[in-house]
mmCIF file of C-alpha atoms in Angstrom:
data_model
loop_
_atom_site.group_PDB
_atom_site.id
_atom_site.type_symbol
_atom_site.label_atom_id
_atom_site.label_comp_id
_atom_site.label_asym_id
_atom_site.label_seq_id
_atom_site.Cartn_x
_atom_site.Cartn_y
_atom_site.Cartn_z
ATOM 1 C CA UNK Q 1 0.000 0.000 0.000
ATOM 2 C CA UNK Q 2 1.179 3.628 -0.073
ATOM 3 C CA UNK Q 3 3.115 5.021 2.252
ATOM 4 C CA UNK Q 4 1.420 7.403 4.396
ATOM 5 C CA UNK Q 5 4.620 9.583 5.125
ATOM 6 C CA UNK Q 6 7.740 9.274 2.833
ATOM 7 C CA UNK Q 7 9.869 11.850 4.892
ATOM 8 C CA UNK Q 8 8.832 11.819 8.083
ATOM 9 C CA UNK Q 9 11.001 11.657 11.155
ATOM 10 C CA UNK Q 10 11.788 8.209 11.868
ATOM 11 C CA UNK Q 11 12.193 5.964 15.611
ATOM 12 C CA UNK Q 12 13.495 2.303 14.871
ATOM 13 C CA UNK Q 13 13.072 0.480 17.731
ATOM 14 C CA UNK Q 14 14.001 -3.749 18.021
ATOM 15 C CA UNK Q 15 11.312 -5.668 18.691
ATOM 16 C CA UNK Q 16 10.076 -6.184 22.467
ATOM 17 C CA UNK Q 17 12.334 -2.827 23.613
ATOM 18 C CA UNK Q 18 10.129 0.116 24.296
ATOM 19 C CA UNK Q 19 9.257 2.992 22.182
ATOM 20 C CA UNK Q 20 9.062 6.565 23.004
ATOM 21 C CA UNK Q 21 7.494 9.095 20.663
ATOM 22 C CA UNK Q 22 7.670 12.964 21.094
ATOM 23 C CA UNK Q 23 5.394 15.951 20.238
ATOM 24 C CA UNK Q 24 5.757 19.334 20.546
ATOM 25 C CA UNK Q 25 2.091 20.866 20.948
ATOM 26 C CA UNK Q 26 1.450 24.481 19.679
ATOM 27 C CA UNK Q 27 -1.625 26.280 21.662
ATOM 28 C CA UNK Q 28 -0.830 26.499 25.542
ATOM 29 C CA UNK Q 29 -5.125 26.998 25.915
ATOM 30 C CA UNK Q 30 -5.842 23.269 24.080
ATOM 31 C CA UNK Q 31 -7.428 20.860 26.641
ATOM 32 C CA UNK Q 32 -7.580 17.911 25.168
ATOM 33 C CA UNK Q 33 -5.049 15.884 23.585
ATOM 34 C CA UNK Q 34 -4.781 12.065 21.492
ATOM 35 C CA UNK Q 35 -2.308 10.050 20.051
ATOM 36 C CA UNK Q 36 -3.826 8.148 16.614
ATOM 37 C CA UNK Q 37 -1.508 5.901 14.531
ATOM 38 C CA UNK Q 38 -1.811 5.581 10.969
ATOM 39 C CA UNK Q 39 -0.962 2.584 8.848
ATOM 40 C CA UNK Q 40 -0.709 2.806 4.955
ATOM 41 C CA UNK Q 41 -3.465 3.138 2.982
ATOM 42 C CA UNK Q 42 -5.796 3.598 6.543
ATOM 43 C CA UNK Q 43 -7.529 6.406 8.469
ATOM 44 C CA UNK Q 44 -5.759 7.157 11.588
ATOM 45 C CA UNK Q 45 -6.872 4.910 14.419
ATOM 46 C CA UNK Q 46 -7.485 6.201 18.167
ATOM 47 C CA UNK Q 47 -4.617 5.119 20.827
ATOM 48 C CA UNK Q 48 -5.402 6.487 23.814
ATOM 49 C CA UNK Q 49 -5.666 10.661 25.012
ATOM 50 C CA UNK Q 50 -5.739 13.160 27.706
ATOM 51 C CA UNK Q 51 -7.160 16.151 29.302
ATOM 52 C CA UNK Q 52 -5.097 18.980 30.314
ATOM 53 C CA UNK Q 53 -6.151 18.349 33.995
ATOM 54 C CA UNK Q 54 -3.949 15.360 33.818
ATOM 55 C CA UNK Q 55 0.008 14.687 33.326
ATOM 56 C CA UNK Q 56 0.083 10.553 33.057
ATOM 57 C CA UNK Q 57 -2.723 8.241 31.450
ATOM 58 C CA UNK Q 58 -2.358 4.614 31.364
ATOM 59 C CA UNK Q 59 -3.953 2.151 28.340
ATOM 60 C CA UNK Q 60 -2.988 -1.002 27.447
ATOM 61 C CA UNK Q 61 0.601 -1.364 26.980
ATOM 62 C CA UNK Q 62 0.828 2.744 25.851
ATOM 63 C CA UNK Q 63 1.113 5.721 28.400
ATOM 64 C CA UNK Q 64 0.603 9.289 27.367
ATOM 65 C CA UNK Q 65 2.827 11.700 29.254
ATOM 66 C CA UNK Q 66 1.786 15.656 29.440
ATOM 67 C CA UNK Q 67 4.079 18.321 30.457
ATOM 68 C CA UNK Q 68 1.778 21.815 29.941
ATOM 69 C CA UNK Q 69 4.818 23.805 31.173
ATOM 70 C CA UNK Q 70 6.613 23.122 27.438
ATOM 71 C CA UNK Q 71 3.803 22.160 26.115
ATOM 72 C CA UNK Q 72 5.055 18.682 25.692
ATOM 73 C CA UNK Q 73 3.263 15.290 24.617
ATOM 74 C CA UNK Q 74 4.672 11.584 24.761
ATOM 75 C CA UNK Q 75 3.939 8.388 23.954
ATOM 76 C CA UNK Q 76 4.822 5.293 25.009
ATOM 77 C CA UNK Q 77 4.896 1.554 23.889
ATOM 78 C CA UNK Q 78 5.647 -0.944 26.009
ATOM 79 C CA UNK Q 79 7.322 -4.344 24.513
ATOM 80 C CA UNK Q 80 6.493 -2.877 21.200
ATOM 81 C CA UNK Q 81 5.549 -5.452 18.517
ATOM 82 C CA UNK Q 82 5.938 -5.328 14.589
ATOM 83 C CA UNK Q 83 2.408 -4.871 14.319
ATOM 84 C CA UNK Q 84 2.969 -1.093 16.280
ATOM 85 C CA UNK Q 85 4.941 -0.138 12.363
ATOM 86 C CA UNK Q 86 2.379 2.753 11.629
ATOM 87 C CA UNK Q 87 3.086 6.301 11.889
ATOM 88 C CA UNK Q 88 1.679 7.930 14.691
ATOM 89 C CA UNK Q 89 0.174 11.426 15.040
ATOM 90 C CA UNK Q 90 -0.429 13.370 17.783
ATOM 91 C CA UNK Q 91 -3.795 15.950 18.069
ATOM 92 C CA UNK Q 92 -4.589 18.606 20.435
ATOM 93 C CA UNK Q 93 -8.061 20.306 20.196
ATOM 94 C CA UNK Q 94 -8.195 23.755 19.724
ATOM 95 C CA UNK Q 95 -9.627 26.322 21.977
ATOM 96 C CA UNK Q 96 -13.347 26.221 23.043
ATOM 97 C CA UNK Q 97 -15.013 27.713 20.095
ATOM 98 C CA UNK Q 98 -13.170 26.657 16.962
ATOM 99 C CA UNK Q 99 -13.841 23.132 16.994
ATOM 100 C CA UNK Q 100 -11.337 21.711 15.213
ATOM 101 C CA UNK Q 101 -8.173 19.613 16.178
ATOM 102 C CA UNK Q 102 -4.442 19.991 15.546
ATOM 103 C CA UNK Q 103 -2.102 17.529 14.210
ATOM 104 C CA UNK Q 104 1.229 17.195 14.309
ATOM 105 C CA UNK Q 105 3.496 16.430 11.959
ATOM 106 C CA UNK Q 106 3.579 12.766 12.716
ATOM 107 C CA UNK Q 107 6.838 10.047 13.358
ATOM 108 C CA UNK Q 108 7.161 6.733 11.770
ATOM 109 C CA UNK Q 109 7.841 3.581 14.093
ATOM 110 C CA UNK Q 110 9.688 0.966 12.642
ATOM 111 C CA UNK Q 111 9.731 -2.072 14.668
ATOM 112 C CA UNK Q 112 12.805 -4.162 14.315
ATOM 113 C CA UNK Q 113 12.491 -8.157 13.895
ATOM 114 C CA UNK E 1 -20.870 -2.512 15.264
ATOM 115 C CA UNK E 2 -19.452 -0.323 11.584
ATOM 116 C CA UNK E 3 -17.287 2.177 12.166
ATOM 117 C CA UNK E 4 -17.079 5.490 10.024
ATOM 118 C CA UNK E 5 -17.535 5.075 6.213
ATOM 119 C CA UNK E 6 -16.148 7.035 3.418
ATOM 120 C CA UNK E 7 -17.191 6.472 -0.415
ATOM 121 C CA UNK E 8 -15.804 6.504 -2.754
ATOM 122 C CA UNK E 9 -12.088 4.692 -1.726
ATOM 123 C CA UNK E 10 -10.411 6.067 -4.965
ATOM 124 C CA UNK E 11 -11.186 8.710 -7.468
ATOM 125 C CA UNK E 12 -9.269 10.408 -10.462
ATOM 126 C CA UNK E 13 -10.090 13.573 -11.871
ATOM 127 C CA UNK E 14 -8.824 16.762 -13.869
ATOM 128 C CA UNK E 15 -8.101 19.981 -13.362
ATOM 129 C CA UNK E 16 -11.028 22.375 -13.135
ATOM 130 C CA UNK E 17 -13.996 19.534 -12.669
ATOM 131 C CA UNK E 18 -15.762 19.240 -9.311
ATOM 132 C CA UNK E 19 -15.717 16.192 -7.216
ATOM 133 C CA UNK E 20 -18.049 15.244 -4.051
ATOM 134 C CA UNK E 21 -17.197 12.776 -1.202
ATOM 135 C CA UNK E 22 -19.696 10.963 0.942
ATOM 136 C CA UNK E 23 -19.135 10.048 5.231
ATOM 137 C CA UNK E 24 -21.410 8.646 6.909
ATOM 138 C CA UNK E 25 -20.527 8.916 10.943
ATOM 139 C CA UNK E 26 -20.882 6.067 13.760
ATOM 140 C CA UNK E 27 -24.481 5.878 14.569
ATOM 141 C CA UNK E 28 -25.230 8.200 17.469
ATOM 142 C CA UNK E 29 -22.363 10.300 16.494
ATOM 143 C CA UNK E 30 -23.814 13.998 15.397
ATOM 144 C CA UNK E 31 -20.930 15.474 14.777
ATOM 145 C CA UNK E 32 -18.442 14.848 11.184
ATOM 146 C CA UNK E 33 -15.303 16.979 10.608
ATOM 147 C CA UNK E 34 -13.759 16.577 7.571
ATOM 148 C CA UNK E 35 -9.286 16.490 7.047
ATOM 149 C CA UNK E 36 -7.493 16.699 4.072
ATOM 150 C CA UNK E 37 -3.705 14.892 4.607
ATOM 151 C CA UNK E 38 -1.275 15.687 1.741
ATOM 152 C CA UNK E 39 1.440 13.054 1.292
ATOM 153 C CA UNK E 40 3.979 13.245 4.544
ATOM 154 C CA UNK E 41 1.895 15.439 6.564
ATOM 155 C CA UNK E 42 -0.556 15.186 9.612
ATOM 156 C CA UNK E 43 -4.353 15.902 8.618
ATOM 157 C CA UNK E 44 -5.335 19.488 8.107
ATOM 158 C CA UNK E 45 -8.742 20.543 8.905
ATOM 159 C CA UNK E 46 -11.226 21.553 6.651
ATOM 160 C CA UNK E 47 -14.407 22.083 8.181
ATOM 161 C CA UNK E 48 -16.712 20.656 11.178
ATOM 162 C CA UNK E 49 -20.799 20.186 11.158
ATOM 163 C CA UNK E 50 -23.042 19.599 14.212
ATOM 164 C CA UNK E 51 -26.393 18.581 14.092
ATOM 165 C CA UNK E 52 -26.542 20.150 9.961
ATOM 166 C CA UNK E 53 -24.733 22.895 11.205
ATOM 167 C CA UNK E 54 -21.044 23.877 10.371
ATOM 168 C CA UNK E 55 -19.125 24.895 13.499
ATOM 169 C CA UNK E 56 -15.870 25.358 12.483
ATOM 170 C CA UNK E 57 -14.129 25.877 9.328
ATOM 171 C CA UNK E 58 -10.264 25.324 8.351
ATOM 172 C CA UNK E 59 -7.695 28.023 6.064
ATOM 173 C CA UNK E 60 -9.080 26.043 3.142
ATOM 174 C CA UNK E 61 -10.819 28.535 -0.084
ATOM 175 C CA UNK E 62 -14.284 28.976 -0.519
ATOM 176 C CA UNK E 63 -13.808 25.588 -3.636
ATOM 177 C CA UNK E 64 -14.208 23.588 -0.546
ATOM 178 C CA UNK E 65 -17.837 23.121 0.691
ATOM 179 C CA UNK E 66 -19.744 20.434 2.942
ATOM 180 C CA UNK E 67 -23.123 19.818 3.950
ATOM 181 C CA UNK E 68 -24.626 17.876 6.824
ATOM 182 C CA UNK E 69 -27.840 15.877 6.506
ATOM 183 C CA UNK E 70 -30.721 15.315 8.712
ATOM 184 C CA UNK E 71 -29.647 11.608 9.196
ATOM 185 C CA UNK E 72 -25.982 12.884 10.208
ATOM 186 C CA UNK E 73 -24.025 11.942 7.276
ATOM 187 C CA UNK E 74 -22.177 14.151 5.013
ATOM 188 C CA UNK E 75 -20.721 15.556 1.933
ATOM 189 C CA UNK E 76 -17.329 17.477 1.109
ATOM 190 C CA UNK E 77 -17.761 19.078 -2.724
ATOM 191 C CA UNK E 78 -14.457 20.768 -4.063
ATOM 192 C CA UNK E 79 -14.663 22.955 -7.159
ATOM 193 C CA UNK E 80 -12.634 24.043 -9.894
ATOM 194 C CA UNK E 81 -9.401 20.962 -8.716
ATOM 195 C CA UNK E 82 -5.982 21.601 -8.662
ATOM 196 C CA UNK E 83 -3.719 19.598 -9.169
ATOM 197 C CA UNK E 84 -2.679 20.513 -5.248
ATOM 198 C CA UNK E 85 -6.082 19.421 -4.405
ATOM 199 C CA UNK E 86 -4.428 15.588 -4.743
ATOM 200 C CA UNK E 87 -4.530 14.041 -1.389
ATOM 201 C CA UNK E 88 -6.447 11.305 1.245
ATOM 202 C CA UNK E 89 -9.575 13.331 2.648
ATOM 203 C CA UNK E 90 -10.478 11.873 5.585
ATOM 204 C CA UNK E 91 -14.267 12.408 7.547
ATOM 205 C CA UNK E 92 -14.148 11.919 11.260
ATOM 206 C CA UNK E 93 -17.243 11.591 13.659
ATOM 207 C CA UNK E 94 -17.533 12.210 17.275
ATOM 208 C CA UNK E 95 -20.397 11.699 19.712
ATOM 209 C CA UNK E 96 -22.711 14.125 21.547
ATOM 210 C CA UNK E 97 -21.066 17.444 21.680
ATOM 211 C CA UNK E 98 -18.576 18.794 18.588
ATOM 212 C CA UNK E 99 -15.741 18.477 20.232
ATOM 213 C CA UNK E 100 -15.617 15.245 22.150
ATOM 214 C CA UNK E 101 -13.102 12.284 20.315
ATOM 215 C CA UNK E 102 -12.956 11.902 16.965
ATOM 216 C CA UNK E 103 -13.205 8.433 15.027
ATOM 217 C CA UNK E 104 -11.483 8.598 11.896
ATOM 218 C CA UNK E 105 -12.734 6.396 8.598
ATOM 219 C CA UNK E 106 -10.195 4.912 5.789
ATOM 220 C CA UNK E 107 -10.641 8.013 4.223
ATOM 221 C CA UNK E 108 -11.148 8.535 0.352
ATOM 222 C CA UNK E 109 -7.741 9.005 -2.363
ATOM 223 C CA UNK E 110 -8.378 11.782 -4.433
ATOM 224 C CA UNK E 111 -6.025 12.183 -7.906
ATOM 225 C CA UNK E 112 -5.865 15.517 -9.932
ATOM 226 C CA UNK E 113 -4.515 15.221 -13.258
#
């Protein structure tokens, strides 16, 4: 299938280590945040997300870390499997009132057999 | 129980015709946004309806339009295509109020030649 992003930043990460994926958010007011992850040739699929009242938020096997002071999202991936290859996007609604979310630019996992 | 669905999956079409893409949202879900992701980018929004309404509308020109209908689902129409128009468009749905989490479908390939 295509390839969803051809030059996107890229984490290769052997199979069963753990993966951590950054984001740098841009609007200090959002107040809601989620990770999706993409594969090729598909929409992008809900992970897991968090409200801005909250800096840790536990799924299963990914944890989504907020730091408002930087305005700072991660995600991680514990014992990460090949099936976790996607790209993965983070999103951080907008304001109250414009109803729309933010995406970032997106990295690509590789998971190493 | 179906998730979001986008027709058509593919579509080709030249410069300066008009094209029209159908999403029809999770039931219960009243609200649809619709994305447009270029090739090695994150999804940028276009425009989000509630209940028939449009509450929110991306830095997109006025060849991009969208209507909601009484049974929730919806329509993106772009005029006049550039060849810049090329890209997956993607229609997410979200439940009860506009700006709750969205669901993303597989989205729908659009060609300009």
């Amino acid at each position: 299938g295509e390839s969803v992003g051809l030059h996107l930043p890229t984490l290769s990460v052997q199979e069963g280590d753990n993966s951590i994926i950054n984001c740098a958010y841009s609007n200090s007011a959002s107040d809601y945040f989620i990770w999706y992850k993409q594969e090729s040739g598909k929409g992008p699929q809900f992970i897991i997300d968090i409200r801005s009242n909250m800096d840790k938020r536990q799924g299963q096997r990914v944890t989504v870390l907020l730091n408002k002071t930087v305005k700072h999202l991660s995600l991680q991936i514990a014992a990460t499997q090949p099936g976790d290859s996607a790209v993965y996007f983070c999103a951080e609604r907008a304001p109250i009132g414009t109803y729309k979310y933010i995406f970032g630019t997106g990295t690509r996992l590789k998971v190493l057999a | 129980d179906a998730g979001v669905t986008q027709s058509p999956t593919h579509l080709i079409k030249t410069r300066g015709q008009q094209v029209t893409l159908r999403c029809s949202p999770i039931s219960g879900h009243k609200s649809v946004s619709w994305y447009q992701q270029v090739l090695g980018q994150g999804p940028q929004f276009i425009f989000q309806y509630y209940e028939k309404e449009e509450r929110g509308r991306g830095n997109f020109p006025d060849r991009f339009s969208a209507r909601q209908f009484p049974n929730y689902s919806s329509e993106l129409n772009v005029n006049a295509l550039l060849l810049g128009d090329s890209a997956l468009y993607l229609c997410a749905s979200s439940s009860d109020g506009p700006s709750e989490t969205q669901y993303f479908g597989p989205g729908t390939r659009l060609l300009v030649l």
